Tab-separated table of C-alpha atoms and ligand atoms in Angstrom:
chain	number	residue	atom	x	y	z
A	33	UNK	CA	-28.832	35.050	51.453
A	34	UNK	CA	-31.745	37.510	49.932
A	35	UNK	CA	-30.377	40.222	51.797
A	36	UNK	CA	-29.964	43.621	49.892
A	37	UNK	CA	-26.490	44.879	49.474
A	38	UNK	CA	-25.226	46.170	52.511
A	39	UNK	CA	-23.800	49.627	50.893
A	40	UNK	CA	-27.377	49.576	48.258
A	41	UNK	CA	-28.295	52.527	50.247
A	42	UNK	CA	-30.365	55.576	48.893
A	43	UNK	CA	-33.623	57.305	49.345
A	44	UNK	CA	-36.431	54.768	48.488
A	45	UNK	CA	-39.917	55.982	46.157
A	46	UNK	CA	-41.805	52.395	47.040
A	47	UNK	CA	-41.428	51.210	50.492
A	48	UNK	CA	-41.120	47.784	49.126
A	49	UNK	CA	-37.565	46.482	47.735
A	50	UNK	CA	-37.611	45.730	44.027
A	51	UNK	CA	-37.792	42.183	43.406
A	52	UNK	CA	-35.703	41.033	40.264
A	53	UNK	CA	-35.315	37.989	38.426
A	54	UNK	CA	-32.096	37.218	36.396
A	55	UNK	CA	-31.812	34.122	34.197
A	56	UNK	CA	-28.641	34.052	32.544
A	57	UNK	CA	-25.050	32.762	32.627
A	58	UNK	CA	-22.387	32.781	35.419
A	59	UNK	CA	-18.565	32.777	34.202
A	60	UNK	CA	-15.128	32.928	35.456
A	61	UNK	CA	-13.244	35.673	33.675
A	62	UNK	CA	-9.781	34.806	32.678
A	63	UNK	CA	-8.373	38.124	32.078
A	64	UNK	CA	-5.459	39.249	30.610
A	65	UNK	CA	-4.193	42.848	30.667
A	66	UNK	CA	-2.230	43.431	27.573
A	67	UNK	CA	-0.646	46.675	26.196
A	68	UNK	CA	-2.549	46.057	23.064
A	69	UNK	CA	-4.336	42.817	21.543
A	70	UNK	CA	-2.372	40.966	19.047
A	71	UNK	CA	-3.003	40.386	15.746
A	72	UNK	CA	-3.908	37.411	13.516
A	73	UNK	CA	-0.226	34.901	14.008
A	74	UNK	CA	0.751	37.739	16.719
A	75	UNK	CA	1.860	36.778	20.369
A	76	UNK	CA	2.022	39.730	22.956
A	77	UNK	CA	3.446	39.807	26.489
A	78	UNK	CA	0.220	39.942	29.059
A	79	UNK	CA	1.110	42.124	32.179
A	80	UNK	CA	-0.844	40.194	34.493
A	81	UNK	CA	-3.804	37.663	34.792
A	82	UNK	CA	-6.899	37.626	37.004
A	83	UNK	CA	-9.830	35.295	37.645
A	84	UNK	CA	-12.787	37.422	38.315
A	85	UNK	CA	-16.892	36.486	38.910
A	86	UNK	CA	-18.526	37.092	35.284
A	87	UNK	CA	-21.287	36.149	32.856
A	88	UNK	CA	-24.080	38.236	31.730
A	89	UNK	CA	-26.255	36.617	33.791
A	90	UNK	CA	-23.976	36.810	36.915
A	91	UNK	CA	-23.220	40.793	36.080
A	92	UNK	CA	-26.925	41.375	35.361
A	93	UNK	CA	-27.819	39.854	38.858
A	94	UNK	CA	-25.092	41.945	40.716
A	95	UNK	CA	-25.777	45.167	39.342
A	96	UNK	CA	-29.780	44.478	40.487
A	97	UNK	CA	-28.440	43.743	43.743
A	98	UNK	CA	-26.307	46.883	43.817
A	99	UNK	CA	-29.255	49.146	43.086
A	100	UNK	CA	-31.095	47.633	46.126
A	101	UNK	CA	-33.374	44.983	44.775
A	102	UNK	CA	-33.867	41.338	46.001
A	103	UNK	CA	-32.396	38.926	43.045
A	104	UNK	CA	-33.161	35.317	42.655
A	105	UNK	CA	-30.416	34.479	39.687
A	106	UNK	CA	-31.248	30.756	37.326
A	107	UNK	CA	-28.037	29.755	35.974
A	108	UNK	CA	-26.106	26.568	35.741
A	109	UNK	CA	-22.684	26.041	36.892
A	110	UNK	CA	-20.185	23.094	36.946
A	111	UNK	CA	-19.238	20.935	40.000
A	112	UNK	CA	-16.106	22.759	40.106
A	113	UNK	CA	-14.073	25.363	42.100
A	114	UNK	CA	-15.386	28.027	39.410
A	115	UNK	CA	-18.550	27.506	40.186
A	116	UNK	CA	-18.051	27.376	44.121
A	117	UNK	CA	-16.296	30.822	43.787
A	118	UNK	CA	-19.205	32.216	41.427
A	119	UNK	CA	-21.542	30.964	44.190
A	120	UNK	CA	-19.302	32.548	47.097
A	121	UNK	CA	-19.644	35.932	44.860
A	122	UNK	CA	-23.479	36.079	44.565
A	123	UNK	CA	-23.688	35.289	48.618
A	124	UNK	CA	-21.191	38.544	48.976
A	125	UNK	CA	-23.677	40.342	46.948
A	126	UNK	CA	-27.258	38.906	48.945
A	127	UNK	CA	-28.248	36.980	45.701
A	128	UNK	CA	-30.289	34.114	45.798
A	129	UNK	CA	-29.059	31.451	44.169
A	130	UNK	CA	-31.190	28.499	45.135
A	131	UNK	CA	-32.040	28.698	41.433
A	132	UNK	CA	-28.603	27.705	40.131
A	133	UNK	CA	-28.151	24.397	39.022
A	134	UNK	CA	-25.011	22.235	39.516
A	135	UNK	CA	-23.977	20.200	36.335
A	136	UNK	CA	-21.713	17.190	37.513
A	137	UNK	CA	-20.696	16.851	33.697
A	138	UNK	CA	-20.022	19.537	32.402
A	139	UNK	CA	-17.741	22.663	33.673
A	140	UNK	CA	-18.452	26.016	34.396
A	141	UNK	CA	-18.435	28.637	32.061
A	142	UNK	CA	-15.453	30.747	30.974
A	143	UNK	CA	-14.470	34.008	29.597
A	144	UNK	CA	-11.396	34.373	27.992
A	145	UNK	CA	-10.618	38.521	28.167
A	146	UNK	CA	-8.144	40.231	26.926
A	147	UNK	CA	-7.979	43.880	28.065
A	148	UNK	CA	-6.184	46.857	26.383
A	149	UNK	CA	-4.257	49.988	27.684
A	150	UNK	CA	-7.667	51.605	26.555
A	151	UNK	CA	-9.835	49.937	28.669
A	152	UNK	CA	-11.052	47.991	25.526
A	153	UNK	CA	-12.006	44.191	25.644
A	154	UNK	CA	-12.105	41.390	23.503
A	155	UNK	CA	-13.800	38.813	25.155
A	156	UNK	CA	-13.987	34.927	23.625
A	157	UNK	CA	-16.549	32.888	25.822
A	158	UNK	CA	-16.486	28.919	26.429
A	159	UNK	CA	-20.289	28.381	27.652
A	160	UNK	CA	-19.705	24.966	29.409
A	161	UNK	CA	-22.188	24.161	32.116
A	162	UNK	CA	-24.586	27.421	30.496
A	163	UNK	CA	-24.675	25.991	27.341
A	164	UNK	CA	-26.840	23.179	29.052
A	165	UNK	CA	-29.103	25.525	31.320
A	166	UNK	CA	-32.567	23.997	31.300
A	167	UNK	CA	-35.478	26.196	32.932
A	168	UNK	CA	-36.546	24.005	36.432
A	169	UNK	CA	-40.547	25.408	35.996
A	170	UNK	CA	-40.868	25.358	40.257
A	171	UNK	CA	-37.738	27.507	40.600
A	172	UNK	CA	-38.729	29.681	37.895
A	173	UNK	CA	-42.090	30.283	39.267
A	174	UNK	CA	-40.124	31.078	42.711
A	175	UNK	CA	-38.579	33.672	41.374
A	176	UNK	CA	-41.198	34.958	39.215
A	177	UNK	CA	-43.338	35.339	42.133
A	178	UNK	CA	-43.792	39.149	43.249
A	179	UNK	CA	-41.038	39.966	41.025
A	180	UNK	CA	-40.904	43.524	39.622
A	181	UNK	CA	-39.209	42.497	36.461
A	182	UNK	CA	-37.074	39.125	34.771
A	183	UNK	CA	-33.589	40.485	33.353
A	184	UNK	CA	-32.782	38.060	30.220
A	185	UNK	CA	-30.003	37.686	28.129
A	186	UNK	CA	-28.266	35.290	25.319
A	187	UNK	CA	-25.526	33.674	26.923
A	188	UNK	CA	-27.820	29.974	27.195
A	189	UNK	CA	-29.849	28.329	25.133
A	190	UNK	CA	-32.306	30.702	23.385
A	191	UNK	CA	-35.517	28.056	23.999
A	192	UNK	CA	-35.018	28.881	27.350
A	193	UNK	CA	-34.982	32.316	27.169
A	194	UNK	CA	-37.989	31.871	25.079
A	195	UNK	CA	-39.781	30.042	27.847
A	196	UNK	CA	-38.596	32.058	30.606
A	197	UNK	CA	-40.017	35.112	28.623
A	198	UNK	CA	-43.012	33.403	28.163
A	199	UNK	CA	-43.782	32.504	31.606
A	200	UNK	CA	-42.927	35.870	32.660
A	201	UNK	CA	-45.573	36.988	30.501
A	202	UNK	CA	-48.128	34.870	31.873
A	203	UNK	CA	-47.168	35.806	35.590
A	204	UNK	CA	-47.450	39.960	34.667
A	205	UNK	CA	-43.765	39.660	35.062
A	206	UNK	CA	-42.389	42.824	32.609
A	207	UNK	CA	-39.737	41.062	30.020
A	208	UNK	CA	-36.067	42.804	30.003
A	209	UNK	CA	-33.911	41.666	27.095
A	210	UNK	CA	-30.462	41.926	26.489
A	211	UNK	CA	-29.894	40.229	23.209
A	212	UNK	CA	-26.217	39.801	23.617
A	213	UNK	CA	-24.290	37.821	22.445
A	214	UNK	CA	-26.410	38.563	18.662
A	215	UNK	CA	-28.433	36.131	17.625
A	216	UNK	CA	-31.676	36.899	15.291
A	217	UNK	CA	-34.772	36.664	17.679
A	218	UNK	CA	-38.035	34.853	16.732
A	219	UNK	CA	-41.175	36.855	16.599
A	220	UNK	CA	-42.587	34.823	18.924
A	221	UNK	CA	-39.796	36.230	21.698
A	222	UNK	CA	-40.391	39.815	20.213
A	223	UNK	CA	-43.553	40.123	21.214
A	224	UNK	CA	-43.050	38.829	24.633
A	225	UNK	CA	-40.313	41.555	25.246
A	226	UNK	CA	-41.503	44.983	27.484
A	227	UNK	CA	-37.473	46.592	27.008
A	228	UNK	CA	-35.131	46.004	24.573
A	229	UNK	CA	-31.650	47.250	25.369
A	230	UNK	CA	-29.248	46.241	23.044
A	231	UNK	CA	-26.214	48.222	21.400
A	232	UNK	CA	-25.682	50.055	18.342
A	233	UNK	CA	-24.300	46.772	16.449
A	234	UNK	CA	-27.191	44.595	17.716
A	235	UNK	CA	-29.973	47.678	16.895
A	236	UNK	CA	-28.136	48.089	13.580
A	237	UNK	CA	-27.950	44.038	12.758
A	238	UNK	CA	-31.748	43.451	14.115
A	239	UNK	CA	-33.249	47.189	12.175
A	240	UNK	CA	-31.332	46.460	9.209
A	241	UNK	CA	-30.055	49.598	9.114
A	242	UNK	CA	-26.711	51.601	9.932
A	243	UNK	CA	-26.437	52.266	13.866
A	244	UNK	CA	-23.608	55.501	14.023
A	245	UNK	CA	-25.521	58.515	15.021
A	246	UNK	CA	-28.354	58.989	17.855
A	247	UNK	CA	-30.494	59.656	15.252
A	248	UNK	CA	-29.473	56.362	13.354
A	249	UNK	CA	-30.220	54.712	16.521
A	250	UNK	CA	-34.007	56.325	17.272
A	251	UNK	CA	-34.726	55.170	13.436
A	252	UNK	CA	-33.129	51.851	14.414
A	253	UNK	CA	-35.233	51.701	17.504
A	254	UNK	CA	-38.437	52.977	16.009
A	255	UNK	CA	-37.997	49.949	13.561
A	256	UNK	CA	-37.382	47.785	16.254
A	257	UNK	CA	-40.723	48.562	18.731
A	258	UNK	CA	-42.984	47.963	15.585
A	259	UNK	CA	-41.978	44.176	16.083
A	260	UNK	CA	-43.197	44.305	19.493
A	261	UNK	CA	-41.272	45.987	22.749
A	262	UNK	CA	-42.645	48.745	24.145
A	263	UNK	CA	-39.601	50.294	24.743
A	264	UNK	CA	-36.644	50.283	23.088
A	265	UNK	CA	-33.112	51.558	24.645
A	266	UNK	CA	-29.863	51.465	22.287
A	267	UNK	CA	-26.478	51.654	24.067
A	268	UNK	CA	-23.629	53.710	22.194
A	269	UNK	CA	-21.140	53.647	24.471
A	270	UNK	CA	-18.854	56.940	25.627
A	271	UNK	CA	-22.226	58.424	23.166
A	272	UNK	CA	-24.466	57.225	25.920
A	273	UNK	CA	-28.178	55.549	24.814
A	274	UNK	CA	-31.259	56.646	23.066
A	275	UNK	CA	-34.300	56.043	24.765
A	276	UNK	CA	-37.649	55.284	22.627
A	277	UNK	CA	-41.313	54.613	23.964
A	278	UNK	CA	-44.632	55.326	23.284
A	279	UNK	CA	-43.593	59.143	23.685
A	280	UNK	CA	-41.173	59.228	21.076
A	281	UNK	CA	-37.099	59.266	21.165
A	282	UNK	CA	-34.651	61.137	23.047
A	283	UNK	CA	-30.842	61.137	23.521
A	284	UNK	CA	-29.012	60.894	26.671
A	285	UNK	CA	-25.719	61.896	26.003
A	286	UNK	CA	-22.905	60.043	28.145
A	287	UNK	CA	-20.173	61.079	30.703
A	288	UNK	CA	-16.545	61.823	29.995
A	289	UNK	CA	-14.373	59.102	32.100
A	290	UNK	CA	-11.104	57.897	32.035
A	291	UNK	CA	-11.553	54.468	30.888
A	292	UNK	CA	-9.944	51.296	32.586
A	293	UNK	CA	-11.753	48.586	31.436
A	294	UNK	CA	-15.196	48.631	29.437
A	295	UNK	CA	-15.727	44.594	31.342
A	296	UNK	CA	-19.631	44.562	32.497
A	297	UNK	CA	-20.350	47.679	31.575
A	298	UNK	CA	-23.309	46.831	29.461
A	299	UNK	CA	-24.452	44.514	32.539
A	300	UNK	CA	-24.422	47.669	34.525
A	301	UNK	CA	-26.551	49.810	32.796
A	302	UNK	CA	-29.144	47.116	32.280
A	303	UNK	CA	-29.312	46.005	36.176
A	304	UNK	CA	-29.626	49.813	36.931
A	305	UNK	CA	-31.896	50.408	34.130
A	306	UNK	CA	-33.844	47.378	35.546
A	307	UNK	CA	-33.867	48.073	39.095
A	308	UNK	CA	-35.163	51.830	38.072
A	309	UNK	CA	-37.932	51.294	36.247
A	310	UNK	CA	-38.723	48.456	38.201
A	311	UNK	CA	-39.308	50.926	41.513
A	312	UNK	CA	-41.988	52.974	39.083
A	313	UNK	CA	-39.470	55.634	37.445
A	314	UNK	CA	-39.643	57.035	34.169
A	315	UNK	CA	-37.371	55.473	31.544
A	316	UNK	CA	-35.532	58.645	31.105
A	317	UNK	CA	-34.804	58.314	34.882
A	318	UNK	CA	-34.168	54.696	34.102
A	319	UNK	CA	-31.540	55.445	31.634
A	320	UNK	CA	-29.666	58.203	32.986
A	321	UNK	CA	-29.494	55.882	36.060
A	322	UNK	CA	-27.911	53.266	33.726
A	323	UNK	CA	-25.819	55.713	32.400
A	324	UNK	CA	-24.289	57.081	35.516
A	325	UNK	CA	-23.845	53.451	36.765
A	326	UNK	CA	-22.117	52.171	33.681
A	327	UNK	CA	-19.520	55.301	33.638
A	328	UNK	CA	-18.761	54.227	36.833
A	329	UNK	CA	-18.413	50.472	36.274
A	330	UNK	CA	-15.598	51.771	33.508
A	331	UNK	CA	-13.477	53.380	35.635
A	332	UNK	CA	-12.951	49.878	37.531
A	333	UNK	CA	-10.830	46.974	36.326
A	334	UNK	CA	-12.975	43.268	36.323
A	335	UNK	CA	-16.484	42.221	35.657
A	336	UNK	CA	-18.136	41.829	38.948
A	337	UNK	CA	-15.841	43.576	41.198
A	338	UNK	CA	-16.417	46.894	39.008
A	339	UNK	CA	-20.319	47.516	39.338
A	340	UNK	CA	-21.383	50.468	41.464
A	341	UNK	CA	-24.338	50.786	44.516
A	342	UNK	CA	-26.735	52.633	44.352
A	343	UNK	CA	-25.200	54.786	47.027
A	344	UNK	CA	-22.431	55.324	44.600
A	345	UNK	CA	-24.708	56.272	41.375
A	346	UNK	CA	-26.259	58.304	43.196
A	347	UNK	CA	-23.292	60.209	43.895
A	348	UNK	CA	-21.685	60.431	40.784
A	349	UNK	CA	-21.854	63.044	38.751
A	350	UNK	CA	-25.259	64.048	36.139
A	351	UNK	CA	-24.921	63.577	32.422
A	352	UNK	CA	-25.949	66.934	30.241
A	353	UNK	CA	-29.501	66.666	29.945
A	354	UNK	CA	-31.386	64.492	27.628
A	355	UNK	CA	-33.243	66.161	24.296
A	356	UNK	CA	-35.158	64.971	21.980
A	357	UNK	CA	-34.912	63.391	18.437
A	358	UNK	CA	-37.430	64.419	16.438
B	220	RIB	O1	-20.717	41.305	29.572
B	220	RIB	C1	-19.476	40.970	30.111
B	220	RIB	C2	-19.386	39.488	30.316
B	220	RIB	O2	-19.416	38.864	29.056
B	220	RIB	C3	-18.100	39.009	30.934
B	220	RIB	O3	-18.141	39.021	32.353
B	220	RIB	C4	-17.903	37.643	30.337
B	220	RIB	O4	-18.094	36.602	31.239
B	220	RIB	C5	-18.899	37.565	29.182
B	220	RIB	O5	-19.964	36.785	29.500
């Protein structure tokens, strides 16, 4: 079950596997292909309609996987055929999920998606069994232990994020937060955050400040690492990220694809990101990974089924190079 994934091939720099942990939400994408998404009072004629393995947390945990590290994954799912399949996903992908707890009242999580001719999404989520994640401390300390890095995100209950973060923190664990879905963040989870990654409406809602440009998004980010990450990455889509630490800010532009559905993307870039700097690269390195990875996981239909290996990152083609914003 902690195997790597079989095709998360690629020339290591540590002899050691990354060891990631994910704590986060698993859930069954309903998704809906439509020509475009209707309006307010507006019914439109799907094309077709897939279940598919989803969930930040879920995504988060594959995409680690993918890029060749060891995952345990905490989550909560219901007693439900959902949940079995979400379970029978993270096996495919070598996850451990001995951290995952079964809730015989509630069911598991779902995403209702609609996706456009664009590759756009609108997704609507029903949280179910996440909404009533609680952290077990012994199975958090399992997968704390010797890990590299613990991926978090919003989709349960932020006082578990909190403690998760804050346990990481007393372990030497380095804190990864996706703050997505928004929600305003204590100070208290600030400053137990190493990387920030969120996108350019989060950085804009959380700097108070308007996200549209790189350079709106290194002033953004600057504003955010004063409250306490070290490093702060904002996402801007086809625009790629900005990268800010210690060193100052720099742009890494993004890669021209032909979208098919934007689903996960975000998840992708932060499991790559993760995995990266979790092996000892730079975060430049880090983000063009995430970068590559996530222009990938576009080209794909789904959530799950869309996220790259690292064999296949590795193989796809180099953004223009980053530069700097002064
Ligand atoms: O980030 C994409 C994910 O958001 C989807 O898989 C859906 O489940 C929602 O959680």
């Amino acid at each position: 079950m902690t195997a790597p994934h079989p095709s998360a091939t690629g020339t290591e720099s540590r002899p050691a596997l990354p060891r990631i942990a994910v704590v986060g939400s698993l859930n069954m994408d309903i998704v809906l292909r439509v020509p475009r998404a209707p309006g307010g009072g507006e019914t439109v004629m799907a094309e077709s309609l897939h279940h598919i393995p989803g969930g930040k947390g879920g995504n988060q945990a594959v995409a680690c996987a993918r890029q060749g590290a060891r995952v345990h994954l905490l989550g909560r799912v219901g007693d439900d055929a959902h949940g079995a399949a979400l379970r029978a996903a993270l096996d495919a992908d070598g996850i451990d999920h001995a951290g995952v707890q079964t809730d015989t009242e509630a069911p598991t999580g779902v995403a209702c998606i609609t996706v456009e001719s664009t590759g756009e999404n609108r997704i609507v989520v029903v949280g179910g069994a996440n909404a009533r994640f609680a952290i077990d401390a012994d199975a958090l300390d399992t997968a704390l232990r010797g890990a590299d890095g613990l991926l978090l995100q919003f989709e349960v209950p932020l006082p578990q994020v909190q403690a998760a973060a804050a346990r990481a923190r007393q372990a030497g664990c380095p804190v990864v937060l996706n703050p997505s879905p928004m929600q305003p963040i204590p100070d208290t989870l600030w400053r137990l955050v190493d990387t920030l990654v969120a996108n350019e409406v989060e950085a804009a809602l959380f700097a108070d400040c308007e996200v549209r440009t790189p350079e709106d998004a290194a002033h953004a980010a600057r504003l955010l690492r004063a409250l306490g990450p070290e490093r702060v990455v904002v996402t801007l889509g086809a625009a790629g990220a900005v990268a800010c630490d210690g060193s100052g800010c720099r742009h890494h532009p993004g890669l021209r694809v032909q979208a098919v559905d934007t689903t996960a993307a975000g998840d992708t870039f932060l499991g790559a990101l993760t995995v990266a700097l979790a092996r000892g690269e730079s975060l430049d390195l880090a983000v063009q990974t995430g970068v590559r990875a996530a222009a990938l996981c576009v080209t794909r239909p789904g959530a799950q089924p869309s996220i790259p290996t690292r064999a296949e990152t590795a193989a796809s083609p180099l953004p223009p190079d980053w530069s700097r914003i002064a």
